[in-house]
PDB file of C-alpha atoms in Angstrom:
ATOM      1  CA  UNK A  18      13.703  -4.753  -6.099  1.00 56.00           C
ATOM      2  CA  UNK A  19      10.025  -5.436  -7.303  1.00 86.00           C
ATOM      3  CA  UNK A  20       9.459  -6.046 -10.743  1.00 96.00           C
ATOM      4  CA  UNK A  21       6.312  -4.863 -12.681  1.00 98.00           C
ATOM      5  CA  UNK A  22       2.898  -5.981 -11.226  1.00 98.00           C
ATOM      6  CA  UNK A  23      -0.148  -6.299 -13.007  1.00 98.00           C
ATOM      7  CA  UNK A  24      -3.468  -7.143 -11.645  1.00 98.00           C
ATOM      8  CA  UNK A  25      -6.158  -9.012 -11.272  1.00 98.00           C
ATOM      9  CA  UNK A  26      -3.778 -12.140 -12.406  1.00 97.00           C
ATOM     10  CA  UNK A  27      -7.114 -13.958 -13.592  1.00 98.00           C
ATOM     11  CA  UNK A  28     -10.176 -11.660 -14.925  1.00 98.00           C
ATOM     12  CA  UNK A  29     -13.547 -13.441 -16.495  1.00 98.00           C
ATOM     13  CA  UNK A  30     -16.354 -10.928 -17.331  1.00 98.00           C
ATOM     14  CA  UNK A  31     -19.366 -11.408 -19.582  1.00 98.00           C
ATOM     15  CA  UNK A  32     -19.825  -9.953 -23.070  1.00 98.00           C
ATOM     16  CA  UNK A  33     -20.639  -6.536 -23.001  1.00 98.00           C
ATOM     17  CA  UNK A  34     -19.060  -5.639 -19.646  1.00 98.00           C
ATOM     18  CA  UNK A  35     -16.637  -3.101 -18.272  1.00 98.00           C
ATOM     19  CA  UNK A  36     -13.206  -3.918 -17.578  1.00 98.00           C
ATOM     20  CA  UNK A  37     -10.408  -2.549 -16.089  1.00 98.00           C
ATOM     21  CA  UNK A  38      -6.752  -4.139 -15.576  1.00 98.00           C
ATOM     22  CA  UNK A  39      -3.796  -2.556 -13.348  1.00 98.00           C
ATOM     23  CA  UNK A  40      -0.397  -2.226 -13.928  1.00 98.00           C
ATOM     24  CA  UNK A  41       2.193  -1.066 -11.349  1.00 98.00           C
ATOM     25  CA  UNK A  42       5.212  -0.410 -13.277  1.00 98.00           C
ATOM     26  CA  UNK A  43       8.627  -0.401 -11.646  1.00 97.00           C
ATOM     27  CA  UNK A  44       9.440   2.408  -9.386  1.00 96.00           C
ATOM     28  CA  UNK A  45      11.370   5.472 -11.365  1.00 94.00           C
ATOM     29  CA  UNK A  46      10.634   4.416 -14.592  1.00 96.00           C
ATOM     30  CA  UNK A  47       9.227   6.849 -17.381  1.00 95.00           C
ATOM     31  CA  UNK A  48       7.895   4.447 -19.988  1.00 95.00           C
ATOM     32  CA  UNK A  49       5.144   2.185 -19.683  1.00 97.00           C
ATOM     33  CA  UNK A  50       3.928  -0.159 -22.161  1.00 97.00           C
ATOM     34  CA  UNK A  51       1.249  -2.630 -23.081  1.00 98.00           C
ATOM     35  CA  UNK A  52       0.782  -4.954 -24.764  1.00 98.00           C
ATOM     36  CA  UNK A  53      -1.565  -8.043 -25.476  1.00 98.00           C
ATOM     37  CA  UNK A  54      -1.225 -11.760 -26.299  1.00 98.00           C
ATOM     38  CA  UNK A  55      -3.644 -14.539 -27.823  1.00 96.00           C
ATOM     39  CA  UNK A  56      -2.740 -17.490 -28.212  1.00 94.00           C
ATOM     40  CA  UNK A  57       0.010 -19.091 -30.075  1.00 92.00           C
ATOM     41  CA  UNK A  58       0.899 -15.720 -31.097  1.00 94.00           C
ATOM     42  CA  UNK A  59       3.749 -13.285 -29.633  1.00 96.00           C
ATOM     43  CA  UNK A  60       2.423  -9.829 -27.666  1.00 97.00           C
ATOM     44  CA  UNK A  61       1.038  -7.504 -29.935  1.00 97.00           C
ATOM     45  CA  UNK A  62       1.594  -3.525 -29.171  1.00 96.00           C
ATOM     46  CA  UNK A  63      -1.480  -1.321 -27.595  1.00 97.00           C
ATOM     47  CA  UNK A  64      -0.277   1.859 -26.048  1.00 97.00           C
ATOM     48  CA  UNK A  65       3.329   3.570 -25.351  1.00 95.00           C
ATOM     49  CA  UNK A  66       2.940   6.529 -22.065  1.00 95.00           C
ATOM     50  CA  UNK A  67       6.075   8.586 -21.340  1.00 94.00           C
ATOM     51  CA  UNK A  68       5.087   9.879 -18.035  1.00 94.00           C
ATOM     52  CA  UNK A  69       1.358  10.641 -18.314  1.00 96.00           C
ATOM     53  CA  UNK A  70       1.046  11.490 -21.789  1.00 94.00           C
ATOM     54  CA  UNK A  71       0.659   8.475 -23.894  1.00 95.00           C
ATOM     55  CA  UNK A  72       3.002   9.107 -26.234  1.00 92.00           C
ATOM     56  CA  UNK A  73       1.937   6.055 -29.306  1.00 93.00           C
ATOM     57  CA  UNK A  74      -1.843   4.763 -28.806  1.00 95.00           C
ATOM     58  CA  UNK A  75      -1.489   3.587 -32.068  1.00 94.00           C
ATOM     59  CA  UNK A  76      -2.044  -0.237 -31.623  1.00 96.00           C
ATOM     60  CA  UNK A  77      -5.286   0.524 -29.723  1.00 97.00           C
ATOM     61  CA  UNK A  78      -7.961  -1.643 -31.758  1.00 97.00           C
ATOM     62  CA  UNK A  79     -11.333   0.792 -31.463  1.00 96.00           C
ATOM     63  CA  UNK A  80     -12.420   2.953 -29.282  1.00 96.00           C
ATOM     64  CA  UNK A  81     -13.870   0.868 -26.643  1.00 98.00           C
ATOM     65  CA  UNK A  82     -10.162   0.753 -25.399  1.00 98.00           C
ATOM     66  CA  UNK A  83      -8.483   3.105 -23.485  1.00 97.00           C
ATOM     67  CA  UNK A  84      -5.890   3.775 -20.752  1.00 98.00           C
ATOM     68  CA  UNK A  85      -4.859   5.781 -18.420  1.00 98.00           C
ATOM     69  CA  UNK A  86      -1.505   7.019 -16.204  1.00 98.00           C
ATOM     70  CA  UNK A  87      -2.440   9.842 -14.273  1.00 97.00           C
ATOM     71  CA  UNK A  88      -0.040  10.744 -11.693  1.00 96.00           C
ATOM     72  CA  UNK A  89       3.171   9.187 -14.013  1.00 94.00           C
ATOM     73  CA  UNK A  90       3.198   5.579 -13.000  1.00 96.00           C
ATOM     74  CA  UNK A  91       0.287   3.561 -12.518  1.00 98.00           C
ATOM     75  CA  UNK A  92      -1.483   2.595 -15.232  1.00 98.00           C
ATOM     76  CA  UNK A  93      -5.005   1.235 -15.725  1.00 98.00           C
ATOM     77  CA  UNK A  94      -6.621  -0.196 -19.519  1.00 98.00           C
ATOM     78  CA  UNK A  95      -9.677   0.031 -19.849  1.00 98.00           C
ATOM     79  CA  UNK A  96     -12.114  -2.308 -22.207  1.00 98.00           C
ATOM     80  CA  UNK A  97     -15.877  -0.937 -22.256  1.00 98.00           C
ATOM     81  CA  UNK A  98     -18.235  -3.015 -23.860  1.00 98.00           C
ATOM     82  CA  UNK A  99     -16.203  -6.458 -24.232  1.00 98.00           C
ATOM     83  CA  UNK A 100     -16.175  -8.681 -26.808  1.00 98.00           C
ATOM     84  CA  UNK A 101     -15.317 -12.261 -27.030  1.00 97.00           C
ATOM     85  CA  UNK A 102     -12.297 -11.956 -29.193  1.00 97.00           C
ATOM     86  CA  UNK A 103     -10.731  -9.481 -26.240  1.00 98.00           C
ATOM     87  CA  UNK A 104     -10.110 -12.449 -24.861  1.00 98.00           C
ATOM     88  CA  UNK A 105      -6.128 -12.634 -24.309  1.00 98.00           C
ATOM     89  CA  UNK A 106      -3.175 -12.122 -21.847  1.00 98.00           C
ATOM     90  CA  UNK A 107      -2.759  -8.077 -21.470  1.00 98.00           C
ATOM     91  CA  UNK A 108       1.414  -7.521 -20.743  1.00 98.00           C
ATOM     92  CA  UNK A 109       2.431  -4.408 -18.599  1.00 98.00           C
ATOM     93  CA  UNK A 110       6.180  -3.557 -19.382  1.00 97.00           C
ATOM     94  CA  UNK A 111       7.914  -0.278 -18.373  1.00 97.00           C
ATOM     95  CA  UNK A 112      11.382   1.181 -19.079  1.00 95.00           C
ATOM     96  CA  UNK A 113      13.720   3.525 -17.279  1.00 93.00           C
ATOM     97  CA  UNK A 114      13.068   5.456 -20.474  1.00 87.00           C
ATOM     98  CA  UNK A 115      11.719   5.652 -23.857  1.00 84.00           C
ATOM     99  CA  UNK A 116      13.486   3.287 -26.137  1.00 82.00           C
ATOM    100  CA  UNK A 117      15.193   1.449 -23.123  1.00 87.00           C
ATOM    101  CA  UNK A 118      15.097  -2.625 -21.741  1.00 93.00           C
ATOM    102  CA  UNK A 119      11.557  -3.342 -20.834  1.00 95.00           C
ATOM    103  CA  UNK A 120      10.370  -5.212 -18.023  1.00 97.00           C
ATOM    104  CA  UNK A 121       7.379  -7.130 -18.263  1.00 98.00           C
ATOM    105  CA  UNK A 122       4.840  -7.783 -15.822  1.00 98.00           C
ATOM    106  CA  UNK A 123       3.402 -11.236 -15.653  1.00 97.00           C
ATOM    107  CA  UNK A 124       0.313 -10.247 -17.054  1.00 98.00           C
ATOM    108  CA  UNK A 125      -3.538 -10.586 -16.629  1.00 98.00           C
ATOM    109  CA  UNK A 126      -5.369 -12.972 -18.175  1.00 98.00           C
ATOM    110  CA  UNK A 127      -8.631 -11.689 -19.615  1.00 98.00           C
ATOM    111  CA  UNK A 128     -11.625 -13.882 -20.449  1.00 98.00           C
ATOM    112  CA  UNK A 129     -14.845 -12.822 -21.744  1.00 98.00           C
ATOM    113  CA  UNK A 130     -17.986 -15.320 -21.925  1.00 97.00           C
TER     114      UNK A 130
ATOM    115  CA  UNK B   7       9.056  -1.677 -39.586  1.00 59.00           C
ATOM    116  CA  UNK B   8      11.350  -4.481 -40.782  1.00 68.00           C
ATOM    117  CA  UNK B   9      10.511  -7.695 -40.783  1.00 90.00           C
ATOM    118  CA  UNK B  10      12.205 -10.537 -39.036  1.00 95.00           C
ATOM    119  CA  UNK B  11      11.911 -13.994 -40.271  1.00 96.00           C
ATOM    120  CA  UNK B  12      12.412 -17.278 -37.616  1.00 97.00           C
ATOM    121  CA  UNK B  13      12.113 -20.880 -37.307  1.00 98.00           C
ATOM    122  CA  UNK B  14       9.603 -21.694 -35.790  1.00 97.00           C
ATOM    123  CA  UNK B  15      10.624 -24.195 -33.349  1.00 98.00           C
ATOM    124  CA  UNK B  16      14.823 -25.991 -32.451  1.00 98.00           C
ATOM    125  CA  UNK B  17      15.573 -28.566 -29.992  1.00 97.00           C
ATOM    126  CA  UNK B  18      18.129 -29.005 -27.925  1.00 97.00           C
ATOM    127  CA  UNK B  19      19.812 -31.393 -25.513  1.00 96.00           C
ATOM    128  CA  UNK B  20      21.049 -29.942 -22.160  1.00 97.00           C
ATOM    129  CA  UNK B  21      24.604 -28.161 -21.768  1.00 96.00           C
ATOM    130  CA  UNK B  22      25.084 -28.224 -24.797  1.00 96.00           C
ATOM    131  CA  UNK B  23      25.068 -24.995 -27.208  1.00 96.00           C
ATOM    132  CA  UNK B  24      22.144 -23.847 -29.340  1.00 97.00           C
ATOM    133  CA  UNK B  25      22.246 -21.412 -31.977  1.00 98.00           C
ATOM    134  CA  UNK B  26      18.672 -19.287 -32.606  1.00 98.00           C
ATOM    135  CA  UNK B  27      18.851 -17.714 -36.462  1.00 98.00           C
ATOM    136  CA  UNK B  28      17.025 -14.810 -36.981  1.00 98.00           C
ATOM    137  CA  UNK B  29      17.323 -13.028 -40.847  1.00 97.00           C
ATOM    138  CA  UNK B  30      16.312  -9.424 -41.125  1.00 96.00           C
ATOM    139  CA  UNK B  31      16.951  -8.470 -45.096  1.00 95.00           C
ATOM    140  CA  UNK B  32      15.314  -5.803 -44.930  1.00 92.00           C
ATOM    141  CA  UNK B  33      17.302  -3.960 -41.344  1.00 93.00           C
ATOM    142  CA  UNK B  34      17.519  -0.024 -42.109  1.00 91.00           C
ATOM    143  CA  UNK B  35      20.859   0.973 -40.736  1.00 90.00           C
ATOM    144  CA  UNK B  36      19.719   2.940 -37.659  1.00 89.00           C
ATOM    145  CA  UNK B  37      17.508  -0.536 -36.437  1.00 92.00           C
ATOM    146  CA  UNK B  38      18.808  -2.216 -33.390  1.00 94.00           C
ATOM    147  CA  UNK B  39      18.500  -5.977 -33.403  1.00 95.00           C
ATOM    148  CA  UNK B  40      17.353  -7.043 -29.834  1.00 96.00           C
ATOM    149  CA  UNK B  41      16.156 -10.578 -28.252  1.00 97.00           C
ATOM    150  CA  UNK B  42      13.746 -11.230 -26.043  1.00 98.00           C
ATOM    151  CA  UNK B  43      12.242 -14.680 -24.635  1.00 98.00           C
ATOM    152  CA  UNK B  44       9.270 -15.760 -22.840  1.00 98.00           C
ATOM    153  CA  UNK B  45       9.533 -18.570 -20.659  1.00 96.00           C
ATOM    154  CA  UNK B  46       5.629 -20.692 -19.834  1.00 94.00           C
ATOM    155  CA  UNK B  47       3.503 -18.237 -18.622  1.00 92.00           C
ATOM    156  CA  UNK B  48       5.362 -15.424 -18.059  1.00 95.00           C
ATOM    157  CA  UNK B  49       5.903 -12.165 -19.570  1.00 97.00           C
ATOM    158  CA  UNK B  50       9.292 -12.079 -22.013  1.00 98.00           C
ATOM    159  CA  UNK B  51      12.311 -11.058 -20.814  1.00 97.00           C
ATOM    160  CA  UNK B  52      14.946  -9.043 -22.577  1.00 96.00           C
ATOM    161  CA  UNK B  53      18.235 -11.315 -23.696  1.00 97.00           C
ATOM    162  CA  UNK B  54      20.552  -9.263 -25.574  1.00 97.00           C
ATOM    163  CA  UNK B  55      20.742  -6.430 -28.106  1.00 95.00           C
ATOM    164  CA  UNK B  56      23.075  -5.253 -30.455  1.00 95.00           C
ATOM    165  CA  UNK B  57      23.915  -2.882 -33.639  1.00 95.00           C
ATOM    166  CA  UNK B  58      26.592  -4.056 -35.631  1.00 94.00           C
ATOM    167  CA  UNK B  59      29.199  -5.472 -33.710  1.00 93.00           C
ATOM    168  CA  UNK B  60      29.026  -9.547 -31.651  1.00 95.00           C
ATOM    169  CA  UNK B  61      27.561  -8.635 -28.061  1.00 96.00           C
ATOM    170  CA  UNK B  62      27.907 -10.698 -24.820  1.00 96.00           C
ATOM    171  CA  UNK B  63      26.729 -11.230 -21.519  1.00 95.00           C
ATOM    172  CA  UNK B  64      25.618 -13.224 -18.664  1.00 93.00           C
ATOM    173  CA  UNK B  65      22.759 -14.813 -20.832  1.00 92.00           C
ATOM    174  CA  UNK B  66      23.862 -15.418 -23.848  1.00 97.00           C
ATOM    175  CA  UNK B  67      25.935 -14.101 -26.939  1.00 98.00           C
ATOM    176  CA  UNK B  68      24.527 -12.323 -30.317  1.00 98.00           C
ATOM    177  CA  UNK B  69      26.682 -12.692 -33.788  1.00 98.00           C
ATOM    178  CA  UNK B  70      25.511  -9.995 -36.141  1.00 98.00           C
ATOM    179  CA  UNK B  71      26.215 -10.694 -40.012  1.00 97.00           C
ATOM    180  CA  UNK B  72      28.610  -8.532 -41.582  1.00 96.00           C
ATOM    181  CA  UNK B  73      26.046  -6.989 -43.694  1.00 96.00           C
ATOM    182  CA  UNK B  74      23.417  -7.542 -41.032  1.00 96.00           C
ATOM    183  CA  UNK B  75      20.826  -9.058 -43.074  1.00 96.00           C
ATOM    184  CA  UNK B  76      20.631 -11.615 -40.426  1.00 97.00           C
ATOM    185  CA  UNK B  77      21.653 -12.706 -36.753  1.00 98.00           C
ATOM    186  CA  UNK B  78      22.133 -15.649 -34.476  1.00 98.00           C
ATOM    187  CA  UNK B  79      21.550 -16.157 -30.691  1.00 98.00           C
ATOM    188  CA  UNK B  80      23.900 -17.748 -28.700  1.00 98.00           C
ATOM    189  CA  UNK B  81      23.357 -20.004 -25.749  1.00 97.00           C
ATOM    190  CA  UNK B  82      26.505 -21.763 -24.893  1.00 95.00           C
ATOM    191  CA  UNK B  83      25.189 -24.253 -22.767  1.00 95.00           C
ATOM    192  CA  UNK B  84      21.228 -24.752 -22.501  1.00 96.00           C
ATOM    193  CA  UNK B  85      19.438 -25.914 -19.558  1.00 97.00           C
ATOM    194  CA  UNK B  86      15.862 -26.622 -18.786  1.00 96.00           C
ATOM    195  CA  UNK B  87      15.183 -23.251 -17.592  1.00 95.00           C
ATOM    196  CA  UNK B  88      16.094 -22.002 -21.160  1.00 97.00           C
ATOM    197  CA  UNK B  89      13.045 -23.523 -22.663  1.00 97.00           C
ATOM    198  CA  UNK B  90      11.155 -20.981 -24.046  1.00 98.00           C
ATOM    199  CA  UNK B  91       9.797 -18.736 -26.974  1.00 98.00           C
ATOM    200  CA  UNK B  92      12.796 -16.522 -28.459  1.00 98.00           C
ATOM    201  CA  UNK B  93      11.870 -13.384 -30.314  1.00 98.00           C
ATOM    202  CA  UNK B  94      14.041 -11.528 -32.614  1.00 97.00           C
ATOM    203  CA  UNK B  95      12.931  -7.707 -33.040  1.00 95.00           C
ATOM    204  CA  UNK B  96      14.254  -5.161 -34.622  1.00 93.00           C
ATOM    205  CA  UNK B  97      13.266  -1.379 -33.384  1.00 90.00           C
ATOM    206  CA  UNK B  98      15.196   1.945 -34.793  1.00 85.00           C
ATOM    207  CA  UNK B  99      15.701   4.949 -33.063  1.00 72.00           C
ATOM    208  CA  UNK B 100      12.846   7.436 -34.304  1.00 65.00           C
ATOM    209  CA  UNK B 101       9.356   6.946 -34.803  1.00 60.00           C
ATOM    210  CA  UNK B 102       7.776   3.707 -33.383  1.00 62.00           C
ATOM    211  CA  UNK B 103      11.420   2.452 -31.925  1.00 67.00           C
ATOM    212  CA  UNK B 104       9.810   2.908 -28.442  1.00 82.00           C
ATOM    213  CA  UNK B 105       7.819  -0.343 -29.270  1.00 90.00           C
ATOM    214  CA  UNK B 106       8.673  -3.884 -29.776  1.00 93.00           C
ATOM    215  CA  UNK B 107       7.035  -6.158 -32.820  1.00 92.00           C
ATOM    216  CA  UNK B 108       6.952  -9.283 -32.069  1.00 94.00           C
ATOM    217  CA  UNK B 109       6.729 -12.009 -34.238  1.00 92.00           C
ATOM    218  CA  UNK B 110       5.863 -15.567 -33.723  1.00 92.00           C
ATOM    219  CA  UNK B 111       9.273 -16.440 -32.351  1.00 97.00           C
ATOM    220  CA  UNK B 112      11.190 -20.147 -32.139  1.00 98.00           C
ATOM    221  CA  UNK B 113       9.709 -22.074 -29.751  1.00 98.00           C
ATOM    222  CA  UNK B 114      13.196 -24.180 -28.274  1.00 98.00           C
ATOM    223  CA  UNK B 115      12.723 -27.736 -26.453  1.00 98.00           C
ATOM    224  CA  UNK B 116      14.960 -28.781 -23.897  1.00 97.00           C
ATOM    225  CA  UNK B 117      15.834 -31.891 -23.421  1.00 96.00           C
ATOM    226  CA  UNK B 118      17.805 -34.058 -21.085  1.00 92.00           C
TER     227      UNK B 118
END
């Protein structure tokens, strides 16, 4: 079956720009998760939704962050007035439920000039 | 949450086995110790988990110290493909258990 898909694969945007990255988690799962990565470093925790209510926003930076998963499975971030050090690889990964095997996406890479 | 503590990078030749050490001093007895790896430019992929006692499967095995202070990965015969950053995590059952904390991870070279 299809795994978790995340898109665009590639984003570049300009400081101070509006963002918004996808993430189609797999089908009948409850949890969704993400997640982001710089560079030599391993994927650091954002936001936890169980169904639509997200459940742990507690690794959300600031408030220029947020995300969304309206109808219980796709999810969207969204980054309002980037910054250069958002720069990073934003994981996807989604469970069957809460506290189970994650599946990541392949992520989208986010650069911001 | 409890801290993990790994090398930060092994090598290994091909078929044979590698063992990833991962110590965790400071588990609470509710955490769950779980692998995950991340090949080049993907997202990671879950390896194994376990509790207290040695788990196996397809991938790979996972021997859990008696008083589970600390843990080793199994691979019993490596290949290219197995080339990758290894995380060991440890996530409990209440409170922020629905995340995973990474940490840096062992990177582990492949080689023929």
């Amino acid at each position: 079956g299809a795994g978790v898909s995340q898109t665009p694969s590639n984003k570049v945007t300009e400081k101070g720009k509006y963002v918004e990255l996808r993430c189609d988690p797999i089908s009948g799962h409850t949890a969704l998760y993400w997640y982001r990565q710089s560079l030599g470093q391993g994927p650091e925790f954002l936001i936890y939704f169980q169904g639509t209510g997200a459940a742990d926003d507690s690794g959300l930076p600031n408030d220029r962050f947020f995300a969304v998963r309206p109808e219980g499975s796709v999810s969207t971030l969204k980054i309002q007035r980037t910054e250069r050090g958002d720069s990073a690889v934003y994981l996807c990964a989604s469970s069957r439920y809460g506290g189970g095997e994650q599946f990541f996406g392949p992520g989208t890479r986010l650069t911001v000039l | 949450d409890a801290k993990t503590t790994q090398p930060n990078s092994m090598e290994s030749n091909e078929e044979e086995p590698v063992h990833l050490p991962c110590n965790h001093s400071t588990i609470s007895g509710t955490d769950y110790i779980h692998w995950y790896r991340q090949l080049p430019s993907q997202g990671p992929e879950y390896v194994i988990h376990g509790l207290t006692s040695n788990v196996n499967n397809r991938m790979a095995s996972l021997a859990i110290a008696e008083d589970r202070k600390s843990s080793t990965l199994i691979l019993h015969r490596a290949t290219l493909r197995d080339a990758a950053v290894y995380y060991c995590i440890l996530r409990g059952l209440t409170g922020g258990g629905n995340k995973l904390t990474f940490g840096t991870g062992t990177q582990l070279k492949v080689e023929l």
